[in-house]
Amino acid sequence: MYALAAVLLSVISLRLLGPDDGGIFGFGYSTFGQQMFIIAYFGIRPFHITDVRHDYSYTDYRAVRWKTCILSVLFAFLYLLFFAVSGKYSTYKSACIFLIALIKVVDGFADCLESECQRDGFLWRGGRELFIRTVIMVAVFSLSVILTKKLLVSAAAAVISETVTVVIFSLRLKGEKSFPVSERKREQEKKLMGDTVLLFISVFIDFFVFSSSKYAIDIKLYDSASGIFNILFMPTSVIYMASNFIMKPYLTKMAAMLENDDTKGFRKTERNIALSIAGLTVLCVLMVVFLGKWALTIVEKLLGENYTGSLTPRVPELILIMAGGGLYAMADLLYYVLVIKRKQKSIFFVYLVVGVLSAVISFILVGSWGITGAAVSYTAVMSILTFGYLIVQ
């Protein structure tokens, strides 16, 4: 549902609000907003759910997450203020993107609750919250767009619905299952921040690497191009979502295997997940090869006659993006393996190198070839990232 939400919201925005506002929403929700989610998230979840020895309490994780969410809001405000003052964004665009980013910041806080559910052996509770919260947010945003035809108002309504749902879930969860809490200790919070800061920087750079082609389009091209590329990019969520279904429930178990010196079981699980991701990627690429044009024709009809002919010529780009999505899912697996092994420095080194390369590659290729350059750069950068992780395993 979380993956489907991005598709539904983008299609609704592009069809009912037009190419420019639809493009602003696509960039704000899937790119800049997700980057702000990363700041709120702080790379803590894989550390949290694999903390099987309970080195830190839920109170510690929650206190740190409050701080990172405030940091995320502050960063978003200052970044968008700078772009508005410098004339790169209109005040309207900055305000819209800020509100859309707040949706993702609330996601970042809710992730702390979901992480504790998983560590505590009740992953389904976190999944239930995520599903309900996402359905309500999509419904509220869509209804607001239909009634007002205003992106700013609809984004504000979505923020309110997200916040209310998280508060209700937090209160309800206390009645179902009391998480162990401890006296708040600032020393523990500082230590937790220190243990995860390299993960945060790495994940922050990771999402820039993942989205560098989108940032390049936002700066080099125009708002409607962001909307088109965002639509082409969405099918990659199928691979990422499916790989997460396969991968994430095993992470806590894999951490326990390593803790118990079951290296053979750990390697076998890692290999089986990698083979599943590879098979899924090949299947998705073949589906695009044979059905891509037909699927893009349907999407054009859903978006309206203003978009006729804007997507169907982009099948080669879609094939490249899907292949890149599979590589990203593989890199994600290798990332989690390194987190379980607590090799934060290796992760940081890989992201630092790939982050610099991605900025150079994406901005050059998008400047030269437009949307085609964005697709080529995405796949190239994902290949470099996966290869880098393999080297430091």
Short mmCIF file of C-alpha atoms in Angstrom, two decimals:
data_model
loop_
_atom_site.label_atom_id
_atom_site.label_comp_id
_atom_site.label_asym_id
_atom_site.label_seq_id
_atom_site.Cartn_x
_atom_site.Cartn_y
_atom_site.Cartn_z
CA MET A 1 0.00 0.00 0.00
CA TYR A 2 2.86 2.36 0.82
CA ALA A 3 4.40 1.74 -2.61
CA LEU A 4 1.02 2.02 -4.36
CA ALA A 5 0.32 5.34 -2.61
CA ALA A 6 3.09 7.09 -4.54
CA VAL A 7 1.58 5.88 -7.82
CA LEU A 8 -1.99 6.87 -6.92
CA LEU A 9 -1.02 10.29 -5.58
CA SER A 10 1.16 11.10 -8.59
CA VAL A 11 -1.50 10.07 -11.11
CA ILE A 12 -4.18 12.05 -9.26
CA SER A 13 -1.91 15.12 -9.03
CA LEU A 14 -0.88 15.02 -12.69
CA ARG A 15 -4.43 14.48 -13.95
CA LEU A 16 -6.33 16.91 -11.70
CA LEU A 17 -3.70 19.57 -10.96
CA GLY A 18 -1.89 19.63 -14.31
CA PRO A 19 1.70 18.91 -15.45
CA ASP A 20 3.39 21.64 -13.40
CA ASP A 21 1.69 21.11 -10.02
CA GLY A 22 1.78 17.36 -10.67
CA GLY A 23 5.51 17.63 -11.30
CA ILE A 24 5.98 19.66 -8.12
CA PHE A 25 4.13 17.02 -6.14
CA GLY A 26 6.15 14.19 -7.71
CA PHE A 27 9.46 15.86 -6.87
CA GLY A 28 8.29 16.93 -3.40
CA TYR A 29 6.89 13.52 -2.41
CA SER A 30 9.26 11.03 -4.04
CA THR A 31 12.51 13.01 -4.02
CA PHE A 32 12.88 15.98 -1.65
CA GLY A 33 10.31 14.69 0.84
CA GLN A 34 11.98 11.30 0.88
CA GLN A 35 15.33 13.01 1.48
CA MET A 36 13.78 14.70 4.53
CA PHE A 37 12.44 11.32 5.62
CA ILE A 38 16.03 10.09 5.57
CA ILE A 39 17.07 12.84 8.01
CA ALA A 40 14.16 11.96 10.34
CA TYR A 41 14.89 8.24 9.88
CA PHE A 42 18.61 8.84 10.55
CA GLY A 43 19.48 5.35 9.28
CA ILE A 44 18.42 3.96 12.66
CA ARG A 45 15.87 1.31 11.66
CA PRO A 46 18.31 -1.45 10.59
CA PHE A 47 20.33 -0.76 13.76
CA HIS A 48 17.15 -0.72 15.88
CA ILE A 49 15.59 -3.95 14.59
CA THR A 50 18.91 -5.84 14.82
CA ASP A 51 19.58 -4.62 18.38
CA VAL A 52 18.68 -8.07 19.68
CA ARG A 53 20.67 -7.59 22.90
CA HIS A 54 18.65 -4.44 23.71
CA ASP A 55 21.72 -2.29 24.13
CA TYR A 56 19.31 0.64 23.86
CA SER A 57 15.75 0.93 25.13
CA TYR A 58 12.73 2.06 23.15
CA THR A 59 12.87 5.30 25.15
CA ASP A 60 16.37 5.97 23.77
CA TYR A 61 15.32 5.33 20.19
CA ARG A 62 12.19 7.48 20.55
CA ALA A 63 14.08 10.42 22.09
CA VAL A 64 16.64 10.37 19.29
CA ARG A 65 13.89 10.17 16.66
CA TRP A 66 12.24 13.31 18.05
CA LYS A 67 15.51 15.18 17.61
CA THR A 68 16.06 13.92 14.06
CA CYS A 69 12.50 14.86 13.04
CA ILE A 70 13.02 18.43 14.31
CA LEU A 71 16.34 18.54 12.44
CA SER A 72 14.57 17.39 9.27
CA VAL A 73 11.91 20.12 9.49
CA LEU A 74 14.58 22.78 10.10
CA PHE A 75 16.70 21.58 7.16
CA ALA A 76 13.68 21.54 4.83
CA PHE A 77 12.68 25.07 5.85
CA LEU A 78 16.17 26.54 5.38
CA TYR A 79 16.79 24.73 2.07
CA LEU A 80 13.50 25.83 0.54
CA LEU A 81 13.85 29.35 1.94
CA PHE A 82 17.22 29.62 0.22
CA PHE A 83 15.78 28.41 -3.10
CA ALA A 84 12.87 30.86 -2.79
CA VAL A 85 15.06 33.85 -1.88
CA SER A 86 17.56 33.04 -4.65
CA GLY A 87 14.74 32.92 -7.20
CA LYS A 88 15.24 29.28 -8.17
CA TYR A 89 11.81 28.38 -6.73
CA SER A 90 8.68 30.49 -6.48
CA THR A 91 7.29 31.04 -2.97
CA TYR A 92 4.35 28.85 -3.96
CA LYS A 93 6.58 25.95 -5.05
CA SER A 94 8.69 26.18 -1.88
CA ALA A 95 5.57 26.21 0.33
CA CYS A 96 4.06 23.19 -1.47
CA ILE A 97 7.26 21.16 -1.25
CA PHE A 98 7.67 22.05 2.44
CA LEU A 99 4.20 20.74 3.32
CA ILE A 100 4.73 17.61 1.21
CA ALA A 101 8.06 17.07 3.01
CA LEU A 102 6.25 17.24 6.38
CA ILE A 103 4.22 14.18 5.33
CA LYS A 104 7.49 12.29 5.03
CA VAL A 105 8.82 13.62 8.35
CA VAL A 106 5.76 12.14 10.09
CA ASP A 107 6.56 8.89 8.28
CA GLY A 108 10.04 9.11 9.79
CA PHE A 109 8.68 9.36 13.33
CA ALA A 110 6.15 6.56 12.79
CA ASP A 111 9.01 4.34 11.60
CA CYS A 112 10.38 4.33 15.17
CA LEU A 113 7.15 2.75 16.42
CA GLU A 114 7.18 0.22 13.57
CA SER A 115 10.84 -0.63 14.28
CA GLU A 116 10.10 -1.42 17.93
CA CYS A 117 7.17 -3.58 16.85
CA GLN A 118 9.56 -5.60 14.70
CA ARG A 119 12.29 -5.87 17.37
CA ASP A 120 9.65 -6.88 19.93
CA GLY A 121 8.40 -9.72 17.68
CA PHE A 122 5.18 -8.00 16.54
CA LEU A 123 6.04 -6.81 13.04
CA TRP A 124 2.40 -7.14 11.98
CA ARG A 125 1.38 -4.35 14.37
CA GLY A 126 3.72 -1.93 12.60
CA GLY A 127 2.46 -3.17 9.23
CA ARG A 128 -1.14 -2.59 10.28
CA GLU A 129 -0.36 0.97 11.35
CA LEU A 130 1.49 1.71 8.11
CA PHE A 131 -1.37 0.33 6.00
CA ILE A 132 -4.13 2.22 7.81
CA ARG A 133 -2.15 5.47 7.97
CA THR A 134 -1.32 5.32 4.25
CA VAL A 135 -4.92 4.58 3.19
CA ILE A 136 -6.26 7.49 5.24
CA MET A 137 -3.60 9.90 3.93
CA VAL A 138 -4.25 8.95 0.28
CA ALA A 139 -8.00 9.31 0.79
CA VAL A 140 -7.69 12.72 2.49
CA PHE A 141 -5.25 14.09 -0.10
CA SER A 142 -7.30 12.79 -3.05
CA LEU A 143 -10.59 14.13 -1.70
CA SER A 144 -9.00 17.52 -1.05
CA VAL A 145 -7.58 17.66 -4.60
CA ILE A 146 -10.98 16.78 -6.06
CA LEU A 147 -12.80 19.40 -3.97
CA THR A 148 -10.30 22.29 -3.99
CA LYS A 149 -8.01 21.65 -7.00
CA LYS A 150 -5.25 23.21 -4.86
CA LEU A 151 -1.97 21.42 -4.12
CA LEU A 152 -1.12 23.61 -1.11
CA VAL A 153 -4.41 22.92 0.69
CA SER A 154 -4.32 19.21 -0.13
CA ALA A 155 -0.75 18.80 1.15
CA ALA A 156 -1.71 20.52 4.42
CA ALA A 157 -4.71 18.19 4.83
CA ALA A 158 -2.47 15.15 4.25
CA VAL A 159 -0.01 16.31 6.94
CA ILE A 160 -2.82 16.66 9.47
CA SER A 161 -4.24 13.20 8.67
CA GLU A 162 -0.79 11.58 9.00
CA THR A 163 -0.15 13.24 12.36
CA VAL A 164 -3.55 12.34 13.83
CA THR A 165 -3.20 8.70 12.74
CA VAL A 166 0.25 8.35 14.32
CA VAL A 167 -0.99 9.82 17.62
CA ILE A 168 -4.00 7.46 17.70
CA PHE A 169 -1.81 4.45 16.88
CA SER A 170 0.67 5.36 19.62
CA LEU A 171 -2.10 5.58 22.22
CA ARG A 172 -3.76 2.36 21.04
CA LEU A 173 -0.46 0.49 21.06
CA LYS A 174 0.02 1.26 24.75
CA GLY A 175 -3.20 -0.60 25.46
CA GLU A 176 -2.20 -3.63 23.39
CA LYS A 177 1.45 -4.01 24.24
CA SER A 178 3.56 -1.92 26.58
CA PHE A 179 7.05 -1.46 25.21
CA PRO A 180 9.73 -1.61 27.89
CA VAL A 181 10.75 1.91 28.77
CA SER A 182 13.59 3.20 30.88
CA GLU A 183 14.56 6.43 32.53
CA ARG A 184 15.64 8.87 29.89
CA LYS A 185 19.42 9.14 29.89
CA ARG A 186 21.08 11.77 27.77
CA GLU A 187 24.31 9.78 27.79
CA GLN A 188 22.51 6.87 26.11
CA GLU A 189 20.98 9.18 23.53
CA LYS A 190 24.37 10.67 22.69
CA LYS A 191 25.90 7.20 22.44
CA LEU A 192 23.09 6.02 20.16
CA MET A 193 23.55 9.08 17.94
CA GLY A 194 27.28 8.34 17.82
CA ASP A 195 26.68 4.70 16.92
CA THR A 196 24.34 5.60 14.07
CA VAL A 197 25.66 8.92 12.72
CA LEU A 198 27.75 7.23 10.03
CA LEU A 199 24.68 5.19 9.04
CA PHE A 200 22.69 8.43 8.77
CA ILE A 201 25.28 10.15 6.60
CA SER A 202 25.56 7.01 4.50
CA VAL A 203 21.80 6.65 4.03
CA PHE A 204 21.45 10.38 3.33
CA ILE A 205 24.07 10.10 0.60
CA ASP A 206 22.45 6.84 -0.53
CA PHE A 207 19.17 8.56 -1.24
CA PHE A 208 20.95 11.38 -3.04
CA VAL A 209 22.68 8.68 -5.12
CA PHE A 210 19.30 7.03 -5.72
CA SER A 211 17.67 10.36 -6.62
CA SER A 212 20.56 12.25 -8.25
CA SER A 213 18.92 11.92 -11.67
CA LYS A 214 15.69 13.44 -10.25
CA TYR A 215 17.57 16.34 -8.67
CA ALA A 216 19.33 16.91 -11.98
CA ILE A 217 15.98 17.03 -13.79
CA ASP A 218 14.56 19.46 -11.21
CA ILE A 219 17.51 21.84 -11.67
CA LYS A 220 18.32 21.32 -15.36
CA LEU A 221 14.87 20.80 -16.93
CA TYR A 222 11.32 21.77 -15.90
CA ASP A 223 8.54 20.74 -13.47
CA SER A 224 6.55 18.73 -16.02
CA ALA A 225 9.70 16.68 -16.86
CA SER A 226 9.93 15.76 -13.18
CA GLY A 227 6.37 14.44 -13.39
CA ILE A 228 7.08 12.32 -16.50
CA PHE A 229 10.30 10.85 -15.08
CA ASN A 230 8.58 10.15 -11.76
CA ILE A 231 5.91 8.09 -13.57
CA LEU A 232 8.61 6.12 -15.43
CA PHE A 233 10.44 5.59 -12.15
CA MET A 234 7.49 4.20 -10.22
CA PRO A 235 7.56 0.58 -11.49
CA THR A 236 10.93 0.16 -9.74
CA SER A 237 8.94 0.21 -6.49
CA VAL A 238 7.60 -3.23 -7.46
CA ILE A 239 11.11 -4.70 -7.25
CA TYR A 240 12.01 -2.75 -4.13
CA MET A 241 8.73 -3.60 -2.37
CA ALA A 242 8.93 -7.31 -3.23
CA SER A 243 12.59 -7.52 -2.18
CA ASN A 244 11.67 -5.89 1.14
CA PHE A 245 8.90 -8.43 1.66
CA ILE A 246 11.52 -11.12 1.22
CA MET A 247 14.39 -9.41 3.04
CA LYS A 248 13.23 -7.39 6.04
CA PRO A 249 11.51 -10.12 8.08
CA TYR A 250 14.83 -12.03 8.01
CA LEU A 251 17.06 -9.18 9.24
CA THR A 252 16.47 -9.71 12.95
CA LYS A 253 16.92 -13.47 12.45
CA MET A 254 20.14 -12.90 10.50
CA ALA A 255 21.46 -10.72 13.33
CA ALA A 256 20.67 -13.52 15.78
CA MET A 257 22.49 -16.03 13.52
CA LEU A 258 25.60 -13.87 13.53
CA GLU A 259 25.33 -13.39 17.29
CA ASN A 260 25.22 -17.19 17.70
CA ASP A 261 28.12 -17.74 15.27
CA ASP A 262 25.86 -19.48 12.73
CA THR A 263 27.90 -18.20 9.76
CA LYS A 264 26.71 -20.98 7.46
CA GLY A 265 23.04 -20.17 8.07
CA PHE A 266 23.72 -16.46 7.68
CA ARG A 267 25.43 -16.92 4.30
CA LYS A 268 22.73 -19.30 3.07
CA THR A 269 19.97 -16.82 3.94
CA GLU A 270 21.88 -13.96 2.27
CA ARG A 271 22.43 -16.04 -0.88
CA ASN A 272 18.77 -17.10 -1.11
CA ILE A 273 17.56 -13.49 -0.79
CA ALA A 274 20.06 -12.34 -3.45
CA LEU A 275 18.89 -15.05 -5.88
CA SER A 276 15.26 -14.06 -5.28
CA ILE A 277 16.03 -10.40 -6.05
CA ALA A 278 17.97 -11.33 -9.20
CA GLY A 279 15.12 -13.54 -10.46
CA LEU A 280 12.53 -10.85 -9.72
CA THR A 281 14.58 -8.23 -11.59
CA VAL A 282 14.91 -10.41 -14.70
CA LEU A 283 11.17 -11.10 -14.65
CA CYS A 284 10.28 -7.40 -14.34
CA VAL A 285 12.67 -6.36 -17.13
CA LEU A 286 11.21 -9.00 -19.47
CA MET A 287 7.69 -7.80 -18.66
CA VAL A 288 8.67 -4.24 -19.61
CA VAL A 289 10.27 -5.45 -22.86
CA PHE A 290 7.08 -7.23 -23.94
CA LEU A 291 4.34 -5.19 -22.22
CA GLY A 292 5.96 -1.80 -21.58
CA LYS A 293 4.42 0.13 -24.47
CA TRP A 294 0.95 -1.24 -23.76
CA ALA A 295 1.24 -0.35 -20.05
CA LEU A 296 2.48 3.18 -20.78
CA THR A 297 -0.43 3.70 -23.19
CA ILE A 298 -2.85 2.87 -20.38
CA VAL A 299 -1.05 5.29 -18.03
CA GLU A 300 -1.31 8.05 -20.66
CA LYS A 301 -5.07 7.49 -20.86
CA LEU A 302 -5.34 7.64 -17.06
CA LEU A 303 -3.43 10.92 -16.99
CA GLY A 304 -5.59 12.49 -19.71
CA GLU A 305 -5.20 13.65 -23.28
CA ASN A 306 -2.61 16.28 -22.34
CA TYR A 307 -0.11 13.44 -21.86
CA THR A 308 -0.78 11.50 -25.10
CA GLY A 309 2.55 10.48 -26.65
CA SER A 310 4.64 11.67 -23.69
CA LEU A 311 5.29 8.19 -22.21
CA THR A 312 4.98 5.52 -24.92
CA PRO A 313 8.27 6.47 -26.67
CA ARG A 314 10.06 5.98 -23.33
CA VAL A 315 10.12 2.14 -23.22
CA PRO A 316 13.97 1.96 -23.57
CA GLU A 317 14.32 4.37 -20.63
CA LEU A 318 11.84 2.29 -18.61
CA ILE A 319 13.87 -0.88 -19.27
CA LEU A 320 17.04 0.84 -18.04
CA ILE A 321 15.28 2.17 -14.94
CA MET A 322 13.87 -1.27 -14.06
CA ALA A 323 17.32 -2.84 -14.37
CA GLY A 324 18.68 -0.08 -12.15
CA GLY A 325 15.89 -0.76 -9.64
CA GLY A 326 16.97 -4.39 -9.41
CA LEU A 327 20.57 -3.34 -8.81
CA TYR A 328 19.43 -0.95 -6.08
CA ALA A 329 17.50 -3.75 -4.35
CA MET A 330 20.64 -5.90 -4.47
CA ALA A 331 22.72 -3.03 -3.05
CA ASP A 332 20.10 -2.65 -0.32
CA LEU A 333 20.59 -6.27 0.71
CA LEU A 334 24.37 -5.83 0.84
CA TYR A 335 23.86 -2.64 2.89
CA TYR A 336 21.78 -4.47 5.50
CA VAL A 337 24.35 -7.25 5.71
CA LEU A 338 27.03 -4.66 6.46
CA VAL A 339 24.80 -3.04 9.10
CA ILE A 340 24.26 -6.38 10.81
CA LYS A 341 28.04 -6.83 10.83
CA ARG A 342 28.26 -3.26 12.23
CA LYS A 343 30.58 -2.16 9.40
CA GLN A 344 29.38 1.45 9.41
CA LYS A 345 32.75 2.79 8.23
CA SER A 346 32.74 0.58 5.14
CA ILE A 347 29.21 1.73 4.29
CA PHE A 348 30.21 5.36 4.72
CA PHE A 349 33.28 4.98 2.49
CA VAL A 350 31.28 3.41 -0.36
CA TYR A 351 28.57 6.07 -0.21
CA LEU A 352 31.08 8.90 -0.07
CA VAL A 353 32.76 7.74 -3.28
CA VAL A 354 29.54 6.87 -5.11
CA GLY A 355 27.87 10.11 -3.95
CA VAL A 356 30.49 12.24 -5.67
CA LEU A 357 30.38 10.10 -8.83
CA SER A 358 26.57 10.19 -8.98
CA ALA A 359 26.45 14.00 -8.83
CA VAL A 360 28.94 14.30 -11.69
CA ILE A 361 27.41 11.56 -13.86
CA SER A 362 23.75 12.60 -13.39
CA PHE A 363 24.13 16.32 -13.98
CA ILE A 364 26.30 15.78 -17.08
CA LEU A 365 24.02 13.16 -18.66
CA VAL A 366 20.75 14.94 -17.86
CA GLY A 367 22.19 18.19 -19.20
CA SER A 368 23.16 16.43 -22.43
CA TRP A 369 20.34 13.91 -23.02
CA GLY A 370 17.45 15.02 -20.79
CA ILE A 371 15.18 12.24 -19.50
CA THR A 372 17.14 9.60 -21.44
CA GLY A 373 20.32 10.78 -19.70
CA ALA A 374 18.54 10.48 -16.35
CA ALA A 375 17.67 6.83 -17.04
CA VAL A 376 21.22 5.99 -18.18
CA SER A 377 22.79 7.75 -15.19
CA TYR A 378 20.48 5.99 -12.70
CA THR A 379 21.40 2.52 -13.95
CA ALA A 380 25.11 3.38 -14.16
CA VAL A 381 25.18 4.74 -10.61
CA MET A 382 23.29 1.71 -9.21
CA SER A 383 25.83 -0.57 -10.89
CA ILE A 384 28.70 1.30 -9.24
CA LEU A 385 26.96 1.19 -5.83
CA THR A 386 26.36 -2.57 -5.97
CA PHE A 387 29.94 -3.23 -7.08
CA GLY A 388 31.25 -1.03 -4.25
CA TYR A 389 29.32 -2.99 -1.63
CA LEU A 390 30.57 -6.29 -3.01
CA ILE A 391 34.15 -5.10 -2.61
CA VAL A 392 33.82 -4.22 1.10
CA GLN A 393 31.78 -7.27 2.19
#
